[in-house]
């Protein structure tokens, strides 16, 4: 094979690009993985910004990573270790707390402490959500069927889906349809009375989503945050030891073990097309690489509006790509601390302090935070998901020091249509620091360095259009066989030999690795090579 | 006569009357019991000030089913149209008003690209709406079980989507579950046009343009016809009450007995089967079958009683979303209001005040926290331009749907009503300067008022929100979407069942079929 010629080129070394490339390499193909940044990992990355501190700069906790892939690619052997953090807590301005224990019985009692009825409701709620998790989990590692197609593969898959559906039983089928289209507020309202409990649970319905808790469609987003697991404990979340970059590192190690090649600082600017098929890619520095298979880990909008010459694509398709909904609504602060902040409401020894912390009062507070976003500014009382991973993983900071990760919802990609200024960013930072300071008196005095991550920064650095953390909104029109666009949900692009493998494809965002694996299955199918990608298994 | 089964229909709304007419035509002995002193339920014409009459709840006809109108000979029973094919005029605060006629822009500052996009959008919406329209005459299938007729029903539904063809089917599956905001943002540039189209999708709903499900509400709205125009809007002569009266005449002509001012207190059971009803007056009426035109919550939780139902079912019924968000304004006017830059000939069209998407969104934002919209969006009809029977000579009636008006507790309705009236008149004054001076009398009905006046739980004029999780086989709730309730002999026939709200008549007709089908089984 001549130099610079490969069997397959994967553009973008995010966790899905890495997963995809690994499966292709494992199949014996000569695979090149190109990454624009000097480092790999996309949004699953650990970097040292403040000397001595390692931040998970973007994604910060792990649960969705498919266990089938974790085992199949032997990621543990390649160095990945996920430590569950077990629960979390919501602090209110009145000094009360609502503990979210990993243990079901403890959590039920905690809910009952706030509202006797809601304790019982929690039993019903967790049963129903678990039922939905068990329904969706086996579907994550499958290629969505095209409902308009009569090809045997699609028909077989439709039959499989309808069988899975029938297994639920009639009433649960109805519940499932309702669940996928309701607002998280309405859904929680069917179980709980306490506004605080509803507010605390609503968080999973809005993270990363440009919708408020009152907006229909947010109940599904909740499922998207519940359907993962750590070591088989469904709905649990954990820290990757060494930060989320450890996931990418382990995948890269697996990729290299199969002979894969990674080139960083390789900014792909054009997918080369000849007639109806792709022939390779061109980089900003003039380097060209050839392959009959090109896979993009970039989001669908960026892929089709930036990497392709519009003349190579059909106008309707370009319109589809331009209209792909990928709205930035989240930001993040990574904070280096000189010591451990105290949260008096929580107490020094409360085990909940190892988990995620929220500051909430009511559903209306979260909805008003969304109103601010709609009006083109960051939330004045944002929803925060705050963790101190260094309490669990001391490798992240110097001894006695800590790193705090603060996820912030809602943050727009522009301020009233104008680009973020330094002043805006400072205002945003202070909004968040002040909010934490209200619950932790010594917090501000411990702050040593703050990395402010607004959607525009995330877009510039990671490449996610508008800074959308899921590579595209998780709404009904962009799910399953509609993701990213109707007719293109089976990972194939509009040109022969071109594929998508990022979170912009089914089953969507989160550090899941499922889109990358599913895309690899389709590529191997097209190349008439044996399938190596696991198809998902049922939980016991 | 005495051998025929006796059916009692609770409520003489248009659906109750349609159901009664079909059952009477099929030879059943039918008694319709209406609590109010006139027929019509929420499709009614009432005097709200001396000499001034108005369609007191619904004020346009856009879904009346053509097949039912023909089968029940509504025209022979007096139904006439005062004006067909109303245009939509979206009033602009400072610009040329936007005049829409179906997919055509007749006036307004709209560029060529938008005009072409509107024609395509309108055609696509009608095509998708027809998929829903085809379900109007069908009893929704259960998704599992229920035997052969259900399997056929489910197959027909799938086929209706399938036959759109590959591209349209894909587009239908993409847009059906989402929001109007994204759709208009994808296709149009003109803020006025976007808002005018978005308003149609949120009218009468508890949704903002950004809320998912609003596309479905729009498709529902377009799924019928008026005076032969698909997706059209018309004004019946004599107001919406005239539609109900035609239904009532059809029912009585078919042999049904109609009793007004006969409120039902309770549905009586014999064992676990319906035995009849007890009236507020204490009178007991025996029946083999009871069909309720009242909303599902009122029927099952109040008239029947939760104790006769299984817990899970009651739980579902309780969570059927019935909170209304639309208020109704009626003004008696001394003379026709003047809208600057609007030709007088257009004053009787369907006037809309929703100048841009942010305006609509902000109107909703206040209401979602239970507050009054500072600047509500309005759908206005001045029926007296076309129909002189509704007001004294020279005078006029203005009827408007006001959005958004949250359902508030009884105690605070007076303050909320005064506030919303003031806000609404201020908006009207800014579009029709001097209108406040012409107001002889006014009436504003909040959702709580609609609840009381028309016995609609929650004050939702579709009996319940029209959303993906409350449509077709999920309306009103799974297990009750085939009109038959879990108690033998009890049926629902109102807008709370498939195919939902709007003065259509299909729920009544389908319920009658369900009753007849059960007899045969």
XYZ file of C-alpha atoms in Angstrom, chain B residues 130-474:
345
model
C -54.876 14.223 6.602
C -53.160 11.287 8.327
C -54.867 12.409 11.525
C -58.068 13.218 9.633
C -58.278 9.626 8.419
C -58.390 8.472 12.039
C -61.380 10.662 12.910
C -63.951 8.003 12.093
C -62.063 5.121 13.628
C -62.166 3.764 17.113
C -58.498 3.881 18.163
C -56.909 0.439 18.248
C -55.389 -1.064 21.348
C -51.714 -1.831 20.790
C -51.878 -5.336 22.198
C -54.800 -7.647 22.703
C -58.363 -6.755 21.799
C -58.623 -9.202 18.954
C -58.916 -8.875 15.224
C -60.604 -5.484 14.950
C -57.740 -3.969 16.924
C -55.105 -5.584 14.767
C -56.889 -4.225 11.701
C -57.133 -0.781 13.310
C -53.426 -0.737 14.096
C -52.577 -1.894 10.589
C -54.750 0.847 9.073
C -53.014 3.482 11.155
C -49.604 2.194 10.076
C -50.778 2.112 6.476
C -52.002 5.721 6.629
C -48.503 6.804 7.623
C -46.844 4.459 5.161
C -48.879 5.589 2.170
C -47.474 9.114 2.502
C -44.561 7.758 0.529
C -40.963 7.466 1.636
C -39.943 11.117 1.859
C -43.173 12.426 3.345
C -43.328 9.569 5.804
C -39.852 10.413 7.018
C -40.737 14.059 7.363
C -43.989 13.188 9.146
C -42.154 11.008 11.655
C -39.658 13.802 12.194
C -42.068 16.661 12.763
C -45.045 14.967 14.451
C -43.512 14.947 17.910
C -41.796 18.305 17.960
C -42.457 22.000 18.195
C -43.653 24.640 15.780
C -40.832 26.995 16.787
C -38.137 24.877 15.159
C -40.225 24.261 12.070
C -40.909 27.936 11.347
C -37.332 28.859 12.202
C -36.147 26.288 9.648
C -38.369 27.545 6.874
C -39.147 31.260 7.163
C -37.490 34.633 7.598
C -40.368 37.015 8.329
C -40.920 37.319 12.102
C -44.584 38.189 11.525
C -45.178 35.140 9.371
C -43.374 32.834 11.793
C -45.478 34.068 14.695
C -48.768 33.914 12.791
C -48.089 30.285 11.887
C -46.841 29.409 15.360
C -49.914 30.901 17.014
C -52.156 28.400 15.208
C -50.168 25.601 16.817
C -50.522 26.835 20.392
C -54.080 28.142 20.216
C -56.132 26.681 23.035
C -53.193 24.648 24.360
C -50.984 24.746 27.383
C -47.892 24.998 25.175
C -45.480 27.683 24.107
C -44.177 27.667 20.532
C -40.927 26.147 21.746
C -42.688 23.283 23.517
C -42.603 19.910 21.833
C -46.051 18.611 20.907
C -47.133 21.917 19.397
C -46.813 20.479 15.874
C -49.315 17.818 16.767
C -51.743 20.419 18.060
C -51.393 22.251 14.737
C -51.980 19.102 12.716
C -55.065 18.395 14.799
C -56.345 21.879 14.036
C -55.823 21.347 10.320
C -57.154 17.805 10.238
C -60.706 18.768 9.297
C -62.474 21.110 6.982
C -64.843 24.060 6.990
C -67.280 24.678 4.170
C -65.367 22.256 2.017
C -61.928 23.800 2.522
C -59.363 21.558 4.188
C -57.837 23.447 7.082
C -60.277 26.317 6.515
C -62.115 28.416 9.085
C -65.724 29.524 8.876
C -68.319 31.414 10.836
C -71.698 29.717 11.307
C -74.800 31.923 11.023
C -76.154 32.571 14.505
C -72.889 31.659 16.171
C -71.628 28.268 17.311
C -74.887 27.687 19.170
C -76.529 27.266 15.786
C -74.319 24.246 15.104
C -75.425 22.613 18.331
C -79.066 23.417 17.610
C -78.804 21.689 14.255
C -77.340 18.640 16.020
C -80.188 18.799 18.556
C -82.800 18.912 15.797
C -81.155 15.970 14.084
C -81.244 14.019 17.344
C -84.877 14.790 18.133
C -85.891 14.183 14.523
C -84.310 10.723 14.864
C -86.451 10.134 17.946
C -84.219 11.102 20.855
C -85.805 12.830 23.849
C -84.124 15.982 25.088
C -84.439 17.222 28.652
C -82.930 20.573 29.549
C -82.141 21.840 33.067
C -81.780 18.243 34.180
C -78.343 18.024 35.818
C -77.140 14.526 36.619
C -75.862 13.969 40.120
C -74.716 10.413 39.914
C -74.342 7.438 37.642
C -76.149 4.542 39.311
C -74.804 0.999 39.312
C -76.373 -2.357 39.768
C -73.552 -4.586 40.905
C -70.719 -3.665 38.554
C -73.004 -2.674 35.700
C -74.553 0.672 34.904
C -78.214 0.855 35.958
C -79.079 4.466 35.131
C -78.608 7.920 36.558
C -79.812 9.963 39.517
C -80.612 13.613 38.821
C -79.842 16.526 41.145
C -83.588 16.686 41.686
C -83.500 13.180 43.137
C -85.296 11.655 40.191
C -83.907 8.269 39.122
C -83.811 7.187 35.503
C -83.071 3.606 34.538
C -80.965 2.822 31.486
C -79.169 -0.091 29.860
C -76.379 2.135 28.674
C -75.100 5.520 29.858
C -72.980 7.622 27.533
C -71.336 10.653 29.046
C -70.508 13.775 27.084
C -69.038 15.244 30.268
C -65.256 15.308 30.505
C -63.496 12.127 31.668
C -62.583 13.390 35.137
C -66.082 14.655 35.846
C -67.663 11.501 34.513
C -65.452 9.003 36.278
C -64.374 10.739 39.463
C -67.512 12.733 40.257
C -70.538 11.206 38.556
C -69.401 7.611 38.926
C -66.950 7.802 41.804
C -63.393 6.546 42.118
C -64.471 3.791 44.505
C -65.977 1.871 41.603
C -62.719 1.855 39.669
C -59.395 0.121 39.887
C -56.637 2.223 41.544
C -54.229 2.296 38.627
C -56.988 3.483 36.339
C -58.032 6.221 38.748
C -54.406 7.282 38.968
C -54.261 7.645 35.199
C -57.537 9.589 35.048
C -56.384 11.950 37.796
C -53.277 12.746 35.746
C -55.135 13.418 32.523
C -53.978 16.990 31.927
C -57.007 19.263 31.877
C -55.749 22.669 32.938
C -56.870 25.284 30.445
C -54.632 28.162 29.437
C -56.987 30.133 27.217
C -59.472 32.791 28.334
C -62.390 34.159 26.359
C -63.135 37.874 25.979
C -66.454 39.301 24.824
C -66.928 42.982 24.114
C -70.166 44.773 23.229
C -69.060 47.665 21.021
C -70.858 50.861 20.168
C -69.429 50.787 16.648
C -66.923 48.888 14.555
C -63.395 49.385 15.918
C -60.896 50.926 13.516
C -57.581 49.179 12.951
C -55.139 51.603 11.305
C -53.796 50.326 7.973
C -56.451 47.597 7.837
C -59.005 47.896 5.022
C -62.501 47.923 6.553
C -63.435 44.937 4.409
C -61.000 42.802 6.407
C -62.321 43.664 9.885
C -64.520 40.576 9.895
C -61.715 38.144 9.120
C -59.880 36.110 11.730
C -57.655 38.734 13.349
C -54.574 37.630 15.216
C -52.352 39.568 17.575
C -49.083 37.668 17.836
C -46.534 39.899 16.121
C -43.450 37.767 16.749
C -42.296 34.552 18.400
C -40.748 36.281 21.386
C -44.073 38.002 22.068
C -45.800 34.615 22.162
C -43.065 33.036 24.244
C -43.163 35.849 26.789
C -46.948 35.684 26.974
C -46.527 32.029 27.904
C -43.641 32.563 30.328
C -45.784 34.591 32.706
C -48.633 32.110 32.581
C -46.528 29.055 33.285
C -45.830 30.438 36.757
C -49.526 31.132 37.280
C -49.191 34.834 36.471
C -51.189 36.892 34.001
C -49.632 37.532 30.597
C -48.636 41.206 30.535
C -49.199 41.239 26.788
C -51.480 38.381 25.815
C -51.776 36.970 22.302
C -55.249 37.159 20.784
C -57.404 35.445 18.202
C -60.192 37.903 17.420
C -63.509 37.530 15.657
C -65.959 40.371 15.005
C -68.819 38.126 13.888
C -71.277 41.007 13.546
C -69.515 42.098 10.362
C -71.037 39.023 8.700
C -73.928 38.192 10.998
C -76.292 41.036 11.991
C -78.444 38.791 14.188
C -75.967 38.966 17.048
C -76.127 42.657 17.994
C -78.494 45.635 17.814
C -78.365 47.671 14.607
C -75.089 49.515 14.170
C -73.497 47.844 17.183
C -70.850 45.128 17.161
C -69.556 42.174 19.107
C -65.887 41.331 19.504
C -65.000 37.837 20.595
C -61.402 36.929 21.386
C -59.434 33.965 22.625
C -56.891 35.372 25.066
C -53.643 33.562 25.712
C -52.311 32.798 28.102
C -54.536 32.669 31.155
C -53.435 30.214 33.803
C -55.934 28.206 35.783
C -55.932 29.903 39.171
C -57.662 29.005 42.381
C -61.219 30.287 42.825
C -60.121 32.759 45.508
C -57.848 34.732 43.208
C -59.947 34.649 40.042
C -61.481 38.112 40.530
C -58.120 39.836 40.754
C -56.698 37.747 37.913
C -59.727 38.458 35.748
C -59.496 42.227 36.300
C -55.765 42.169 35.578
C -56.066 40.132 32.406
C -58.986 42.256 31.156
C -56.916 45.387 31.661
C -53.878 43.872 29.915
C -55.997 42.635 27.030
C -57.784 45.952 26.529
C -54.408 47.704 26.548
C -53.155 45.410 23.801
C -56.369 45.951 21.814
C -56.134 49.707 22.276
C -52.636 49.725 20.835
C -53.866 47.981 17.669
C -57.280 49.691 17.471
C -56.902 53.119 19.075
C -60.150 54.295 20.597
C -61.601 50.828 21.086
C -61.799 51.264 24.856
C -64.171 54.175 24.351
C -66.519 52.012 22.302
C -66.884 49.266 24.901
C -70.468 49.136 26.196
C -70.045 45.923 28.141
C -67.350 43.333 28.600
C -67.041 39.781 29.807
C -63.853 37.820 30.383
C -64.050 34.118 31.099
C -60.949 32.637 32.719
C -60.348 28.883 32.634
C -61.918 28.692 36.098
C -65.006 30.471 34.688
C -65.141 28.131 31.704
C -64.907 25.267 34.155
C -67.919 26.543 36.058
C -70.005 27.784 33.109
C -69.480 24.804 30.848
C -68.676 22.131 33.422
C -65.225 21.541 31.946
C -62.862 20.210 34.593
C -59.801 22.454 34.608
C -61.399 24.777 32.063
C -59.677 23.183 29.071
C -61.925 23.573 26.063
C -60.605 20.409 24.441
C -61.535 18.562 27.672
C -57.822 17.889 28.022
C -54.515 18.822 26.471
C -53.948 17.560 22.925
C -50.473 16.110 23.114
C -48.736 12.979 21.939
C -49.310 11.306 25.293
C -53.029 12.179 25.270
C -54.011 11.328 21.706
C -55.363 8.377 19.775
C -55.174 5.205 21.861
C -53.871 7.255 24.781
